[in-house]
Amino acid sequence: MLDIPRIFTITESEHRIHNPYTAEKLATLGAVLRLKPETRVLDLGSGSGEMLCTWARDHAITGTGIDMSPLFCQQADQRARELGVGGRVRFIHADAAGYVANEKVDLAACIGATWIGGGAAGTIELLSRSLCPGGMILVGEPYWLRLPPTEDIARNSDASAIADFHTLPELVASFGKLGYDVVEMVLADQEGWDRYEAAKWLTMRRWLEANPNDGFAAEIRNQLTIQPARYVTYTREYLGWGVFALMAR
Ligand code: SAH
């Protein structure tokens, strides 16, 4: 069955939001976009569906989410039922690479999964193919809060190299170069990073207690041992993250 690497479904099995965003930030984003009832939303890499489900509840949007994780899709369906929005949102278990909606949408999003389109530029192009004229695109991307002084620090901050990410000014300018106006943004903060990263630690600890003989146990043990100190030294200090709302010029 089509799936993502197991490390994510273990460490993020308890996450509702698989990004350094809190429920409050997601609510702020929904509010600042001034979403109208019946706005049609497409979400590539929809995870456990928190954005579509809460915006369906709070703003009466309708939405489709595409995600490659069977577990996250199942959690998204369950969340939709919990919030009573099962009739407004649907989640499709599929690879979102190359996915174009049959019926055009008003808002096309990819929040923290822009490898789906081979990077931010490719993902914006992909999303634009599902968008009705005048529609809006949302991308969630990391950026350097502080430029790492060494490649080693970049590698410890969830990057493979300094060149992986822009600074915030470079990132915002890059959207302009692609021909888009940046019309809104809601940036994550350290509390959001803590909720995303620190939540993994308790999940890993509990998983280890329940699965001591699993073939993955040594890897999870290693992660739990090193991640807290690594995270507070590097990612938390160097990496920013935000969602940017774009409209074609
Ligand atoms: N946007 C969600 C999830 C972000 S995490 C949120 O903010 O909570 C990245 C998500 O991308 C994961 O749910 C993962 O399962 C999904 N994913 C990774 N590769 C994918 C692909 N090729 N197609 C669809 N989903 C993918």
Short mmCIF file of C-alpha atoms and ligand atoms in Angstrom, two decimals:
data_model
loop_
_atom_site.label_atom_id
_atom_site.label_comp_id
_atom_site.label_asym_id
_atom_site.label_seq_id
_atom_site.Cartn_x
_atom_site.Cartn_y
_atom_site.Cartn_z
CA MET A 1 0.00 0.00 0.00
CA LEU A 2 1.14 3.54 -0.87
CA ASP A 3 2.58 5.11 2.28
CA ILE A 4 5.11 7.60 3.65
CA PRO A 5 8.24 6.53 5.60
CA ARG A 6 7.30 4.82 8.87
CA ILE A 7 9.31 7.23 11.05
CA PHE A 8 6.61 9.90 10.44
CA THR A 9 3.64 7.67 11.18
CA ILE A 10 5.30 6.68 14.46
CA THR A 11 6.55 10.10 15.64
CA GLU A 12 3.55 12.12 14.38
CA SER A 13 0.76 9.63 15.09
CA GLU A 14 -0.67 11.92 17.82
CA HIS A 15 -0.30 15.19 15.90
CA ARG A 16 -3.35 16.96 14.54
CA ILE A 17 -1.15 19.52 12.79
CA HIS A 18 2.02 18.13 11.20
CA ASN A 19 3.81 21.46 11.08
CA PRO A 20 5.13 24.04 13.59
CA TYR A 21 1.67 25.61 13.69
CA THR A 22 -0.76 25.70 16.61
CA ALA A 23 -4.55 25.48 16.44
CA GLU A 24 -4.55 29.24 17.15
CA LYS A 25 -2.29 29.98 14.17
CA LEU A 26 -4.50 27.86 11.91
CA ALA A 27 -7.54 29.77 13.16
CA THR A 28 -5.75 33.10 12.60
CA LEU A 29 -4.89 32.06 9.04
CA GLY A 30 -8.51 31.09 8.34
CA ALA A 31 -9.71 34.43 9.72
CA VAL A 32 -7.24 36.68 7.89
CA LEU A 33 -8.02 35.04 4.54
CA ARG A 34 -11.63 36.27 4.97
CA LEU A 35 -12.98 32.94 3.73
CA LYS A 36 -16.54 33.04 2.43
CA PRO A 37 -19.00 30.17 2.91
CA GLU A 38 -18.75 27.55 0.14
CA THR A 39 -15.19 28.55 -0.77
CA ARG A 40 -13.76 25.47 -2.52
CA VAL A 41 -10.38 24.43 -1.11
CA LEU A 42 -7.86 21.88 -2.38
CA ASP A 43 -5.12 20.77 0.03
CA LEU A 44 -2.18 18.73 -1.28
CA GLY A 45 -0.47 16.85 1.57
CA SER A 46 -3.46 17.41 3.85
CA GLY A 47 -2.09 15.29 6.71
CA SER A 48 -4.67 14.62 9.41
CA GLY A 49 -7.01 17.17 7.85
CA GLU A 50 -7.04 19.78 10.63
CA MET A 51 -7.03 22.78 8.29
CA LEU A 52 -9.92 21.63 6.10
CA CYS A 53 -11.99 20.26 9.00
CA THR A 54 -11.70 23.32 11.25
CA TRP A 55 -12.22 25.77 8.37
CA ALA A 56 -15.30 23.76 7.30
CA ARG A 57 -16.61 24.13 10.86
CA ASP A 58 -15.64 27.80 11.32
CA HIS A 59 -16.07 29.21 7.79
CA ALA A 60 -18.32 26.68 6.01
CA ILE A 61 -15.74 26.02 3.29
CA THR A 62 -15.81 22.80 1.29
CA GLY A 63 -12.61 20.94 0.63
CA THR A 64 -10.68 18.04 -0.76
CA GLY A 65 -7.45 16.83 0.79
CA ILE A 66 -4.94 14.50 -0.86
CA ASP A 67 -2.42 12.65 1.27
CA MET A 68 -0.12 9.69 0.81
CA SER A 69 -0.42 8.40 4.40
CA PRO A 70 -3.28 5.94 4.99
CA LEU A 71 -3.06 6.62 8.74
CA PHE A 72 -3.30 10.40 8.38
CA CYS A 73 -6.20 10.08 5.87
CA GLN A 74 -8.04 7.85 8.33
CA GLN A 75 -7.41 10.39 11.13
CA ALA A 76 -8.68 13.15 8.84
CA ASP A 77 -11.93 11.27 8.16
CA GLN A 78 -12.37 10.71 11.87
CA ARG A 79 -11.75 14.39 12.64
CA ALA A 80 -14.32 15.39 10.01
CA ARG A 81 -16.91 13.15 11.67
CA GLU A 82 -15.98 14.52 15.13
CA LEU A 83 -16.49 18.10 13.97
CA GLY A 84 -19.66 17.24 12.03
CA VAL A 85 -18.24 18.36 8.68
CA GLY A 86 -18.17 14.98 6.94
CA GLY A 87 -20.45 16.36 4.23
CA ARG A 88 -18.17 19.32 3.48
CA VAL A 89 -14.72 17.74 3.23
CA ARG A 90 -13.31 14.56 1.74
CA PHE A 91 -9.88 13.02 1.97
CA ILE A 92 -8.28 10.97 -0.79
CA HIS A 93 -5.39 8.60 -0.15
CA ALA A 94 -3.09 9.22 -3.12
CA ASP A 95 0.23 10.61 -4.26
CA ALA A 96 -0.46 14.32 -4.85
CA ALA A 97 2.44 14.73 -7.30
CA GLY A 98 0.87 15.98 -10.53
CA TYR A 99 -2.62 16.14 -8.97
CA VAL A 100 -4.94 18.58 -10.73
CA ALA A 101 -8.57 18.95 -9.60
CA ASN A 102 -11.31 18.15 -12.13
CA GLU A 103 -13.38 21.04 -10.86
CA LYS A 104 -11.39 24.25 -10.30
CA VAL A 105 -11.10 25.58 -6.74
CA ASP A 106 -10.99 29.05 -5.12
CA LEU A 107 -8.09 28.24 -2.80
CA ALA A 108 -5.32 25.71 -3.50
CA ALA A 109 -2.93 24.88 -0.68
CA CYS A 110 0.20 22.91 0.04
CA ILE A 111 1.23 23.39 3.66
CA GLY A 112 4.65 22.05 4.49
CA ALA A 113 4.85 19.48 1.71
CA THR A 114 6.20 21.38 -1.30
CA TRP A 115 8.47 18.48 -2.31
CA ILE A 116 5.19 17.25 -3.89
CA GLY A 117 5.82 19.66 -6.76
CA GLY A 118 9.62 19.47 -6.61
CA GLY A 119 9.97 22.63 -4.47
CA ALA A 120 7.98 25.80 -3.85
CA ALA A 121 8.05 27.05 -7.47
CA GLY A 122 6.97 23.71 -8.94
CA THR A 123 4.25 23.32 -6.30
CA ILE A 124 2.87 26.81 -6.95
CA GLU A 125 2.72 25.95 -10.67
CA LEU A 126 0.97 22.65 -9.87
CA LEU A 127 -1.56 24.34 -7.56
CA SER A 128 -2.24 27.04 -10.16
CA ARG A 129 -3.53 24.36 -12.54
CA SER A 130 -6.39 23.59 -10.13
CA LEU A 131 -7.23 27.25 -9.49
CA CYS A 132 -10.10 29.28 -10.92
CA PRO A 133 -9.21 32.79 -12.24
CA GLY A 134 -8.56 35.17 -9.36
CA GLY A 135 -8.08 32.30 -6.93
CA MET A 136 -5.59 32.17 -4.09
CA ILE A 137 -2.68 29.86 -3.39
CA LEU A 138 -1.36 28.97 0.07
CA VAL A 139 2.13 27.60 0.61
CA GLY A 140 3.67 26.64 3.91
CA GLU A 141 7.46 26.83 3.82
CA PRO A 142 10.47 26.91 6.14
CA TYR A 143 12.96 29.77 5.98
CA TRP A 144 16.12 30.70 7.87
CA LEU A 145 15.31 32.82 10.89
CA ARG A 146 19.06 33.26 11.29
CA LEU A 147 21.44 32.15 8.57
CA PRO A 148 23.40 29.13 9.93
CA PRO A 149 27.09 30.07 10.17
CA THR A 150 28.11 26.56 9.04
CA GLU A 151 26.74 23.73 6.89
CA ASP A 152 26.92 21.52 9.97
CA ILE A 153 24.48 23.77 11.81
CA ALA A 154 22.17 23.74 8.77
CA ARG A 155 22.22 19.92 8.75
CA ASN A 156 21.29 19.89 12.42
CA SER A 157 18.42 22.30 11.75
CA ASP A 158 16.35 19.96 9.55
CA ALA A 159 18.06 21.02 6.31
CA SER A 160 20.50 19.11 4.12
CA ALA A 161 22.39 22.35 3.34
CA ILE A 162 22.20 26.13 3.93
CA ALA A 163 21.08 26.42 0.28
CA ASP A 164 17.90 24.40 1.00
CA PHE A 165 16.07 27.42 2.41
CA HIS A 166 15.84 31.16 1.86
CA THR A 167 15.81 33.86 4.50
CA LEU A 168 12.36 35.40 4.99
CA PRO A 169 13.15 38.44 2.77
CA GLU A 170 14.48 36.12 0.04
CA LEU A 171 11.47 33.82 0.32
CA VAL A 172 8.97 36.66 0.05
CA ALA A 173 10.90 38.14 -2.90
CA SER A 174 10.94 34.72 -4.60
CA PHE A 175 7.13 34.69 -4.76
CA GLY A 176 7.24 38.08 -6.48
CA LYS A 177 9.73 36.77 -9.02
CA LEU A 178 7.26 33.97 -9.87
CA GLY A 179 4.66 36.64 -10.70
CA TYR A 180 2.62 36.49 -7.50
CA ASP A 181 1.53 39.09 -5.00
CA VAL A 182 2.00 38.01 -1.40
CA VAL A 183 -1.42 39.05 -0.03
CA GLU A 184 -1.17 37.63 3.52
CA MET A 185 1.12 35.60 5.73
CA VAL A 186 0.91 34.00 9.16
CA LEU A 187 4.27 32.99 10.57
CA ALA A 188 4.93 30.24 13.09
CA ASP A 189 6.69 30.99 16.37
CA GLN A 190 8.74 28.99 18.85
CA GLU A 191 5.63 27.83 20.70
CA GLY A 192 4.40 26.30 17.43
CA TRP A 193 7.79 24.66 16.89
CA ASP A 194 7.66 23.25 20.43
CA ARG A 195 4.21 21.82 19.87
CA TYR A 196 5.35 20.16 16.64
CA GLU A 197 8.72 18.85 17.84
CA ALA A 198 8.24 18.28 21.57
CA ALA A 199 4.97 16.40 20.97
CA LYS A 200 7.02 13.80 19.10
CA TRP A 201 9.08 13.02 22.21
CA LEU A 202 6.22 11.78 24.38
CA THR A 203 4.79 9.90 21.40
CA MET A 204 8.17 8.19 20.89
CA ARG A 205 8.49 7.36 24.58
CA ARG A 206 5.03 5.81 24.71
CA TRP A 207 5.63 3.96 21.44
CA LEU A 208 8.88 2.49 22.81
CA GLU A 209 7.10 1.30 25.93
CA ALA A 210 4.42 -0.39 23.81
CA ASN A 211 6.75 -1.79 21.11
CA PRO A 212 10.05 -2.77 22.78
CA ASN A 213 10.76 -5.58 20.30
CA ASP A 214 9.81 -3.77 17.10
CA GLY A 215 12.54 -3.64 14.43
CA PHE A 216 12.24 0.15 14.55
CA ALA A 217 12.76 0.41 18.33
CA ALA A 218 16.52 1.08 18.15
CA GLU A 219 15.97 3.94 15.69
CA ILE A 220 13.20 5.50 17.80
CA ARG A 221 15.32 5.11 20.96
CA ASN A 222 18.17 6.90 19.23
CA GLN A 223 15.87 9.70 18.07
CA LEU A 224 14.37 10.19 21.52
CA THR A 225 17.86 10.31 23.03
CA ILE A 226 19.27 12.94 20.67
CA GLN A 227 16.34 15.02 19.42
CA PRO A 228 15.42 17.20 22.44
CA ALA A 229 18.93 18.69 22.83
CA ARG A 230 19.46 18.90 19.06
CA TYR A 231 16.12 20.65 18.54
CA VAL A 232 16.64 23.36 21.20
CA THR A 233 20.20 24.00 20.00
CA TYR A 234 19.48 24.20 16.28
CA THR A 235 16.03 24.03 14.65
CA ARG A 236 14.33 26.11 17.35
CA GLU A 237 16.93 28.88 16.99
CA TYR A 238 17.61 28.83 13.25
CA LEU A 239 14.49 27.73 11.39
CA GLY A 240 11.38 29.78 10.76
CA TRP A 241 8.21 28.63 9.12
CA GLY A 242 5.15 30.31 7.72
CA VAL A 243 2.16 30.13 5.43
CA PHE A 244 2.07 32.62 2.56
CA ALA A 245 -1.05 33.56 0.61
CA LEU A 246 -0.41 34.33 -3.05
CA MET A 247 -2.44 35.75 -5.92
CA ALA A 248 -1.20 35.92 -9.51
CA ARG A 249 -0.41 39.48 -10.66
N1 SAH B 1 -0.45 19.95 5.59
C1 SAH B 1 -0.53 19.03 6.71
C2 SAH B 1 0.54 17.95 6.69
C3 SAH B 1 1.97 18.42 6.53
S1 SAH B 1 3.16 17.14 6.77
C4 SAH B 1 -0.46 19.79 8.02
O1 SAH B 1 -0.08 20.97 8.01
O2 SAH B 1 -0.77 19.22 9.06
C5 SAH B 1 3.43 16.56 5.13
C6 SAH B 1 2.30 15.67 4.64
O3 SAH B 1 2.57 15.34 3.27
C7 SAH B 1 2.16 14.35 5.37
O4 SAH B 1 0.84 14.22 5.78
C8 SAH B 1 2.52 13.29 4.33
O5 SAH B 1 1.78 12.11 4.49
C9 SAH B 1 2.17 14.01 3.05
N2 SAH B 1 2.86 13.58 1.84
C10 SAH B 1 4.19 13.37 1.66
N3 SAH B 1 4.46 13.09 0.38
C11 SAH B 1 3.26 13.15 -0.28
C12 SAH B 1 2.87 12.96 -1.64
N4 SAH B 1 3.75 12.66 -2.58
N5 SAH B 1 1.55 13.10 -1.94
C13 SAH B 1 0.64 13.38 -0.98
N6 SAH B 1 0.96 13.58 0.30
C14 SAH B 1 2.24 13.47 0.65
#
